Amino acid sequence: MSKEIKQTSLKEDRRLRMVDRTMRIYGNEPHALIETLHAVQESYGFIDTDLMQYVAEKLGVPLSKVYGVATFYHFFTLKPQGEHTCVVCTGTACYISGAKAIMDDFAKKYDLLPGETTKDNKLSLLTARCLGACGLAPAIVFDGVVAGKQTPETVSNTIERWFKNEL
Amino acid sequence: MKKVSQIQTLIIDGKEVGGKSDESILQVAKENDIFIPTLCYLEGLSDYGGCRMCIVEVKGMPRLVPACTTLIREGMEVTTNSEKIHNYRLSILALLFTERNHICSACVSNGHCELQTLALKLGLTHVEFPYIFPKMPVDATHDRFIADHNRCVLCGRCVRACHEVEGAHTKDIMGRGITSRVITDLKESWGSSKTCTSCGKCVHVCPTGALTEKGKSVAEMEKRRQFLPYLKLMRERR
Ligand code: SF4
Ligand code: SF4
Ligand code: FES
């Protein structure tokens, strides 16, 4: 597992690169805000305050405006309140290599649908359109760290270790 | 190039009046001493059209329109008060009271509050909707100011003053509908804001006791906004 984490945390950059590319297409102008937030949402599965700050600075948009826009549209999800988060990539490659089975397992084992958090606030499940890590399909982001080639078993292993405070 | 505005004539409450084509019904009414109640409107800030206190009837239009964001037209016939309009205004006002906690007797703005004044002026004697009484936070982290979200009517004046006049855009409104709230930066505490210049403009344009100065006790907070039209004029002349 730890080897995998080391290898795949580089992929975080790829997510940021998607966001950067969107901003660049629009000339890093303030009017690119909504498109950029879409890019953040799609590549990260949610928008957190660090990313908002990053986007605000790059586009020269006031912080409060970014926050206002990100909370106005239902399409955007702010960082969920669960202690731990899993973002399942549902891009084509991940989907056909087993993301669906993993999501079904979440529903079965933890009674969790995408966008939800368990009642005890321990775990939140989210989906991303594409993490840009197709070679690792199916990919999942566990608390910000990308892990590839996941199965329902490896996923529950990680989650059970979280719950036992082993990670 | 300066836009040429034409003079148009219209009728407000049976009175023939004239105004420039880029003026709103509200502006022309004011120039002619015709009272239309307002809340989100403030001279010196952009028109927002958010509170709907200023709704009026325009002959030929199926719906009531806000006077502050509707421009005049030649031959327009406007009615600024009728039973229908009055009842709508009362309902809007009543809903504002139910959404947050407006206990005037405990408010630093008691006696100097525009929401309270409107209620008195329009004769709002009772509220027939249930009160929500949300538990909203109070942000007292700023050295000089307090934000009490319980008293906020989401008129957006503070946001416009901070953005349009001060240029800091520290404040904005997050969410939508019932979850809307005025925020500082990324919903952070006001005291730690790096964008706020502590100019106090937002405090003084706020119509209620939502934004106030520290150290005031009940009924002591009086707002001063004489600076607004002045600043606007000076900026236009720059
Ligand atoms: S004090 Fe001035 S800069 Fe700070 S939030 Fe209010 S209007 Fe904006
Ligand atoms: S804080 Fe005051 S000025 Fe700002 S939206 Fe609320 S009521 Fe209006
Ligand atoms: S004053 Fe016209 S909508 Fe608020």
Coordinates of C-alpha atoms and ligand atoms in Angstrom, one line a residue:
Chain A
M1 CA 0.0 0.0 0.0
S2 CA 2.6 2.5 1.0
K3 CA 4.5 2.0 -2.2
E4 CA 1.4 2.7 -4.1
I5 CA 0.8 5.9 -2.3
K6 CA 4.3 7.2 -3.0
Q7 CA 3.9 6.4 -6.7
T8 CA 0.5 7.8 -7.1
S9 CA 0.6 11.0 -5.1
L10 CA 2.3 12.5 -8.1
K11 CA -1.0 12.2 -9.8
E12 CA -2.3 15.0 -7.7
D13 CA -0.4 17.3 -9.9
R14 CA -2.3 16.0 -12.8
R15 CA -5.5 17.0 -11.2
L16 CA -4.1 20.5 -10.7
R17 CA -2.9 20.6 -14.2
M18 CA -6.5 20.1 -15.4
V19 CA -7.5 23.1 -13.4
D20 CA -4.6 25.2 -14.6
R21 CA -5.3 24.3 -18.2
T22 CA -8.9 25.4 -17.9
M23 CA -7.8 28.8 -16.5
R24 CA -5.2 29.2 -19.2
I25 CA -7.8 28.5 -22.0
Y26 CA -9.7 31.5 -20.6
G27 CA -6.6 33.7 -20.3
N28 CA -6.6 33.5 -16.5
E29 CA -9.4 36.1 -16.5
P30 CA -12.0 36.5 -13.8
H31 CA -14.8 35.4 -16.1
A32 CA -13.3 31.9 -16.1
L33 CA -14.4 31.3 -12.5
I34 CA -17.4 29.0 -13.1
E35 CA -15.5 27.0 -15.7
T36 CA -12.6 26.6 -13.4
L37 CA -14.7 25.5 -10.5
H38 CA -16.2 22.9 -12.8
A39 CA -12.7 21.7 -13.6
V40 CA -11.9 21.5 -9.9
Q41 CA -15.1 19.7 -9.1
E42 CA -14.6 17.2 -11.9
S43 CA -11.0 16.4 -11.2
Y44 CA -11.0 16.5 -7.4
G45 CA -14.6 15.5 -6.8
F46 CA -15.1 18.4 -4.4
I47 CA -13.9 22.0 -3.9
D48 CA -12.0 22.8 -0.7
T49 CA -10.8 26.2 0.6
D50 CA -7.2 25.6 -0.5
L51 CA -8.3 25.2 -4.0
M52 CA -10.7 28.1 -3.8
Q53 CA -7.8 30.3 -2.6
Y54 CA -5.6 29.0 -5.4
V55 CA -8.3 29.8 -8.1
A56 CA -9.1 33.2 -6.6
E57 CA -5.4 34.2 -6.7
K58 CA -4.8 32.9 -10.2
L59 CA -7.9 34.5 -11.7
G60 CA -7.8 37.7 -9.6
V61 CA -11.3 37.1 -8.2
P62 CA -12.2 38.1 -4.6
L63 CA -12.2 35.1 -2.1
S64 CA -15.7 35.8 -1.0
K65 CA -16.9 35.8 -4.5
V66 CA -15.4 32.4 -5.2
Y67 CA -17.0 31.0 -2.1
G68 CA -20.3 32.6 -3.0
V69 CA -20.3 31.0 -6.5
A70 CA -19.1 27.6 -5.2
T71 CA -22.0 27.5 -2.7
F72 CA -24.6 28.9 -5.0
Y73 CA -24.7 26.2 -7.6
H74 CA -25.9 22.7 -6.6
F75 CA -23.5 21.2 -9.0
F76 CA -20.5 22.1 -6.8
T77 CA -19.7 20.1 -3.7
L78 CA -17.6 21.6 -0.9
K79 CA -15.3 19.4 1.0
P80 CA -17.5 16.9 2.8
Q81 CA -17.6 16.9 6.6
G82 CA -16.7 13.2 7.0
E83 CA -13.5 12.6 9.0
H84 CA -12.3 10.6 6.0
T85 CA -13.2 10.9 2.3
C86 CA -13.1 8.6 -0.6
V87 CA -13.4 10.0 -4.1
V88 CA -14.2 7.3 -6.6
C89 CA -13.2 8.1 -10.2
T90 CA -16.1 7.4 -12.6
G91 CA -14.2 8.3 -15.8
T92 CA -14.7 5.8 -18.6
A93 CA -11.6 3.8 -17.9
C94 CA -12.3 3.5 -14.2
Y95 CA -15.9 2.8 -14.7
I96 CA -15.3 -0.2 -17.0
S97 CA -12.6 -1.6 -14.8
G98 CA -14.7 -1.8 -11.7
A99 CA -15.6 1.6 -10.2
K100 CA -19.2 0.5 -10.4
A101 CA -18.6 -2.6 -8.3
I102 CA -16.8 -0.5 -5.7
M103 CA -19.6 2.0 -5.5
D104 CA -22.1 -0.8 -5.1
D105 CA -20.0 -2.1 -2.3
F106 CA -20.1 1.3 -0.6
A107 CA -23.9 1.2 -0.8
K108 CA -24.0 -2.3 0.6
K109 CA -21.4 -2.1 3.4
Y110 CA -21.7 1.5 4.5
D111 CA -25.1 2.5 3.2
L112 CA -23.4 5.3 1.3
L113 CA -24.3 6.9 -2.0
P114 CA -22.1 9.4 -3.7
G115 CA -22.3 12.8 -2.1
E116 CA -23.2 11.3 1.3
T117 CA -21.5 11.0 4.7
T118 CA -22.1 8.2 7.2
K119 CA -24.3 9.1 10.2
D120 CA -21.3 9.0 12.5
N121 CA -19.5 11.5 10.3
K122 CA -16.6 9.1 9.8
L123 CA -16.7 8.6 6.1
S124 CA -17.8 10.6 3.0
L125 CA -18.1 9.2 -0.5
L126 CA -17.7 11.3 -3.6
T127 CA -17.2 10.8 -7.3
A128 CA -15.0 12.6 -9.7
R129 CA -15.5 12.7 -13.5
C130 CA -11.8 11.9 -14.2
L131 CA -8.8 12.1 -12.1
G132 CA -6.5 11.9 -15.1
A133 CA -5.0 8.7 -13.8
C134 CA -6.6 6.3 -16.3
G135 CA -3.5 4.0 -16.3
L136 CA -4.3 3.2 -12.7
A137 CA -8.0 2.4 -13.3
P138 CA -10.0 2.0 -11.2
A139 CA -8.5 4.9 -9.1
I140 CA -9.7 6.2 -5.8
V141 CA -8.5 9.1 -3.8
F142 CA -8.3 8.2 -0.1
D143 CA -8.0 11.5 2.0
G144 CA -6.3 13.3 -0.9
V145 CA -4.0 10.4 -1.9
V146 CA -4.6 8.7 -5.2
A147 CA -4.5 4.8 -5.1
G148 CA -4.8 2.8 -8.3
K149 CA -6.0 -0.7 -9.3
Q150 CA -8.6 -0.8 -6.6
T151 CA -11.1 -3.5 -5.9
P152 CA -14.0 -3.7 -3.4
E153 CA -11.6 -5.6 -1.1
T154 CA -8.7 -3.2 -1.1
V155 CA -11.1 -0.4 -0.6
S156 CA -12.7 -2.0 2.5
N157 CA -9.2 -2.8 3.8
T158 CA -8.2 0.8 3.7
I159 CA -11.5 1.9 5.3
E160 CA -11.4 -0.7 8.0
R161 CA -7.9 0.4 8.9
W162 CA -9.1 4.0 9.1
F163 CA -11.8 3.0 11.4
K164 CA -9.3 1.2 13.6
N165 CA -7.0 4.2 13.4
E166 CA -4.3 2.3 11.8
L167 CA -3.7 4.8 9.0
Chain B
M1 CA -18.8 59.3 -25.3
K2 CA -21.5 60.4 -22.8
K3 CA -24.8 58.7 -23.2
V4 CA -27.6 61.1 -24.1
S5 CA -30.6 60.6 -22.1
Q6 CA -34.0 61.8 -23.2
I7 CA -36.6 63.4 -21.1
Q8 CA -39.7 61.3 -20.8
T9 CA -43.0 62.0 -19.2
L10 CA -45.0 59.6 -17.2
I11 CA -47.7 59.5 -14.6
I12 CA -47.0 58.4 -11.0
D13 CA -50.1 58.1 -8.8
G14 CA -52.1 60.3 -11.1
K15 CA -49.4 63.1 -11.1
E16 CA -47.7 64.0 -14.4
V17 CA -43.9 63.9 -13.9
G18 CA -40.8 63.9 -16.0
G19 CA -37.5 62.2 -15.8
K20 CA -34.5 61.1 -17.8
S21 CA -34.7 57.8 -19.8
D22 CA -31.9 56.2 -17.7
E23 CA -33.7 56.9 -14.4
S24 CA -35.6 54.3 -12.5
I25 CA -39.2 54.7 -11.4
L26 CA -37.9 55.1 -7.8
Q27 CA -35.5 57.9 -8.7
V28 CA -38.2 59.9 -10.5
A29 CA -40.6 59.3 -7.6
K30 CA -38.0 60.5 -5.1
E31 CA -37.4 63.7 -7.2
N32 CA -41.1 64.3 -7.0
D33 CA -41.5 63.6 -3.3
I34 CA -43.5 60.4 -3.9
F35 CA -42.7 57.9 -1.2
I36 CA -41.9 54.3 -2.2
P37 CA -40.6 52.0 0.6
T38 CA -37.2 50.5 0.0
L39 CA -34.7 48.3 1.8
C40 CA -31.9 47.0 -0.4
Y41 CA -31.7 50.3 -2.3
L42 CA -29.2 52.8 -1.2
E43 CA -28.2 56.0 -3.0
G44 CA -24.6 55.7 -4.0
L45 CA -24.7 51.9 -4.5
S46 CA -25.7 50.0 -7.6
D47 CA -29.4 48.9 -7.9
Y48 CA -29.9 45.4 -6.6
G49 CA -33.6 44.6 -6.8
G50 CA -33.3 42.0 -4.1
C51 CA -35.8 42.9 -1.4
R52 CA -38.9 43.7 -3.5
M53 CA -40.1 46.3 -0.9
C54 CA -40.4 48.8 -3.7
I55 CA -42.8 46.9 -5.9
V56 CA -45.3 49.1 -7.9
E57 CA -48.0 48.6 -10.5
V58 CA -47.4 49.6 -14.0
K59 CA -50.5 49.8 -16.2
G60 CA -50.3 47.1 -18.9
M61 CA -47.8 45.0 -17.0
P62 CA -49.2 41.7 -15.7
R63 CA -46.9 41.6 -12.6
L64 CA -45.8 44.1 -10.0
V65 CA -42.3 45.4 -10.8
P66 CA -39.5 46.7 -8.5
A67 CA -39.4 50.5 -8.8
C68 CA -35.6 50.6 -8.1
T69 CA -34.6 48.5 -11.1
T70 CA -37.3 49.4 -13.6
L71 CA -36.5 52.3 -15.9
I72 CA -39.1 54.9 -16.8
R73 CA -40.7 54.9 -20.2
E74 CA -42.7 57.5 -22.1
G75 CA -46.4 57.4 -21.2
M76 CA -45.9 54.9 -18.3
E77 CA -48.7 54.9 -15.7
V78 CA -47.4 53.9 -12.3
T79 CA -49.3 53.2 -9.1
T80 CA -47.1 53.2 -6.0
N81 CA -49.7 52.1 -3.5
S82 CA -52.8 50.0 -3.5
E83 CA -54.3 47.4 -1.3
K84 CA -52.7 44.7 -3.4
I85 CA -49.2 46.3 -3.2
H86 CA -49.6 47.1 0.4
N87 CA -50.5 43.5 1.3
Y88 CA -47.5 42.2 -0.7
R89 CA -45.2 44.5 1.1
L90 CA -46.5 43.5 4.4
S91 CA -46.0 39.8 3.6
I92 CA -42.4 40.4 2.4
L93 CA -41.7 42.3 5.6
A94 CA -43.3 39.7 7.8
L95 CA -41.2 37.0 6.1
L96 CA -38.1 39.0 6.7
F97 CA -38.9 39.1 10.4
T98 CA -39.6 35.3 10.6
E99 CA -36.3 34.3 8.8
R100 CA -33.9 35.5 11.5
N101 CA -34.1 36.8 15.1
H102 CA -35.2 40.4 15.3
I103 CA -35.8 41.1 18.9
C104 CA -35.6 44.8 18.7
S105 CA -35.6 45.4 22.5
A106 CA -32.2 43.7 22.7
C107 CA -30.7 45.2 19.6
V108 CA -28.0 47.9 19.5
S109 CA -29.8 49.4 16.4
N110 CA -33.2 49.6 18.2
G111 CA -34.7 53.0 17.1
H112 CA -32.2 53.4 14.2
C113 CA -33.1 50.3 12.2
E114 CA -34.6 50.5 8.7
L115 CA -36.4 47.2 9.1
Q116 CA -38.0 48.4 12.3
T117 CA -38.9 51.8 10.7
L118 CA -40.5 50.1 7.7
A119 CA -42.6 47.9 9.9
L120 CA -43.8 50.9 11.8
K121 CA -44.4 52.9 8.7
L122 CA -46.3 50.1 6.9
G123 CA -48.2 49.2 10.0
L124 CA -47.0 45.6 10.4
T125 CA -48.8 44.7 13.6
H126 CA -48.5 41.0 13.7
V127 CA -46.8 38.2 11.8
E128 CA -48.9 35.3 10.7
F129 CA -46.1 33.0 9.6
P130 CA -44.2 30.9 12.1
Y131 CA -40.8 32.2 13.2
I132 CA -37.8 30.1 12.2
F133 CA -35.5 31.4 14.9
P134 CA -32.4 29.9 13.4
K135 CA -29.3 29.9 15.7
M136 CA -27.0 32.0 13.6
P137 CA -23.4 32.7 14.6
V138 CA -22.1 36.1 15.8
D139 CA -18.7 37.1 14.6
A140 CA -17.0 39.4 17.1
T141 CA -13.4 38.6 16.0
H142 CA -12.9 42.1 14.4
D143 CA -11.3 44.7 16.6
R144 CA -13.9 47.3 16.0
F145 CA -17.0 45.6 14.4
I146 CA -19.4 42.8 15.0
A147 CA -21.4 40.8 12.5
D148 CA -24.6 39.3 14.0
H149 CA -26.1 37.1 11.3
N150 CA -29.3 36.8 13.3
R151 CA -30.2 40.4 12.3
C152 CA -29.2 40.2 8.7
V153 CA -31.9 40.7 6.0
L154 CA -29.5 39.8 3.1
C155 CA -30.0 43.1 1.4
G156 CA -26.5 42.9 0.0
R157 CA -25.7 46.6 0.8
C158 CA -22.6 45.6 2.7
V159 CA -21.4 43.5 -0.2
R160 CA -21.9 46.3 -2.7
A161 CA -20.4 49.0 -0.4
C162 CA -17.3 46.8 0.1
H163 CA -16.9 46.0 -3.5
E164 CA -18.1 49.1 -5.3
V165 CA -17.0 51.9 -2.9
E166 CA -14.1 50.5 -0.9
G167 CA -12.9 48.1 -3.6
A168 CA -12.0 45.3 -1.2
H169 CA -14.8 42.9 -1.9
T170 CA -14.2 41.2 1.5
K171 CA -17.9 40.4 1.9
D172 CA -20.2 38.4 -0.4
I173 CA -23.2 36.2 0.0
M174 CA -22.9 32.5 0.0
G175 CA -25.5 29.8 -0.7
R176 CA -28.9 30.3 -2.0
G177 CA -32.4 30.7 -0.6
I178 CA -32.8 30.0 3.1
T179 CA -29.2 29.0 3.5
S180 CA -27.8 32.3 2.2
R181 CA -25.4 34.1 4.5
V182 CA -23.1 37.1 4.3
I183 CA -19.5 35.8 4.5
T184 CA -16.1 37.3 5.0
D185 CA -13.5 36.0 2.5
L186 CA -13.7 32.1 2.4
K187 CA -16.3 32.1 5.2
E188 CA -13.6 33.1 7.6
S189 CA -13.6 35.1 10.7
W190 CA -13.7 38.8 10.1
G191 CA -10.9 39.6 12.5
S192 CA -8.4 37.5 10.5
S193 CA -9.4 38.9 7.1
K194 CA -6.4 40.0 5.0
T195 CA -8.6 41.8 2.5
C196 CA -10.6 43.9 4.9
T197 CA -9.3 47.5 5.3
S198 CA -11.5 48.0 8.4
C199 CA -13.0 51.0 6.7
G200 CA -16.4 50.5 8.3
K201 CA -18.4 51.2 5.1
C202 CA -20.3 47.9 5.4
V203 CA -21.2 48.7 9.0
H204 CA -22.6 52.1 8.1
V205 CA -24.7 51.0 5.1
C206 CA -26.2 48.0 6.9
P207 CA -29.9 48.8 7.5
T208 CA -30.2 46.7 10.6
G209 CA -28.2 45.7 13.6
A210 CA -26.4 42.9 11.7
L211 CA -23.2 45.0 11.3
T212 CA -22.4 47.3 14.1
E213 CA -19.5 48.9 16.0
K214 CA -18.2 47.4 19.1
G215 CA -18.9 49.0 22.5
K216 CA -22.5 50.0 21.7
S217 CA -25.3 49.0 24.0
V218 CA -29.0 48.6 23.2
A219 CA -30.3 51.4 20.9
E220 CA -26.9 53.2 20.7
M221 CA -25.8 52.3 17.2
E222 CA -26.5 55.1 14.8
K223 CA -25.3 54.7 11.2
R224 CA -23.7 57.5 9.3
R225 CA -23.8 57.2 5.6
Q226 CA -23.4 60.8 4.4
F227 CA -20.1 59.7 2.9
L228 CA -21.7 57.6 0.2
P229 CA -23.1 60.1 -2.3
Y230 CA -20.0 62.2 -1.7
L231 CA -17.6 59.4 -2.4
K232 CA -19.5 58.4 -5.5
L233 CA -19.4 62.0 -6.9
M234 CA -15.7 62.3 -6.2
R235 CA -15.0 59.0 -7.9
E236 CA -16.9 59.9 -10.9
R237 CA -14.9 63.1 -11.2
R238 CA -11.5 61.4 -11.0
Ligands
SF4_1 S1 -14.7 47.3 6.9 FE1 -14.5 48.0 4.8 S2 -13.1 46.5 3.8 FE2 -13.8 45.6 5.7 S3 -15.6 44.3 5.1 FE3 -16.4 46.3 5.7 S4 -16.5 47.6 3.8 FE4 -15.2 45.8 3.4
SF4_2 S1 -25.2 42.4 7.0 FE1 -26.5 44.2 6.9 S2 -26.0 45.2 4.9 FE2 -25.1 43.2 4.8 S3 -26.7 41.9 3.8 FE3 -27.1 41.7 6.1 S4 -28.6 43.4 6.5 FE4 -27.7 43.9 4.5
FES3 S1 -35.5 48.5 -2.9 FE1 -36.2 47.8 -4.8 S2 -36.0 45.7 -4.6 FE2 -35.1 46.4 -2.8

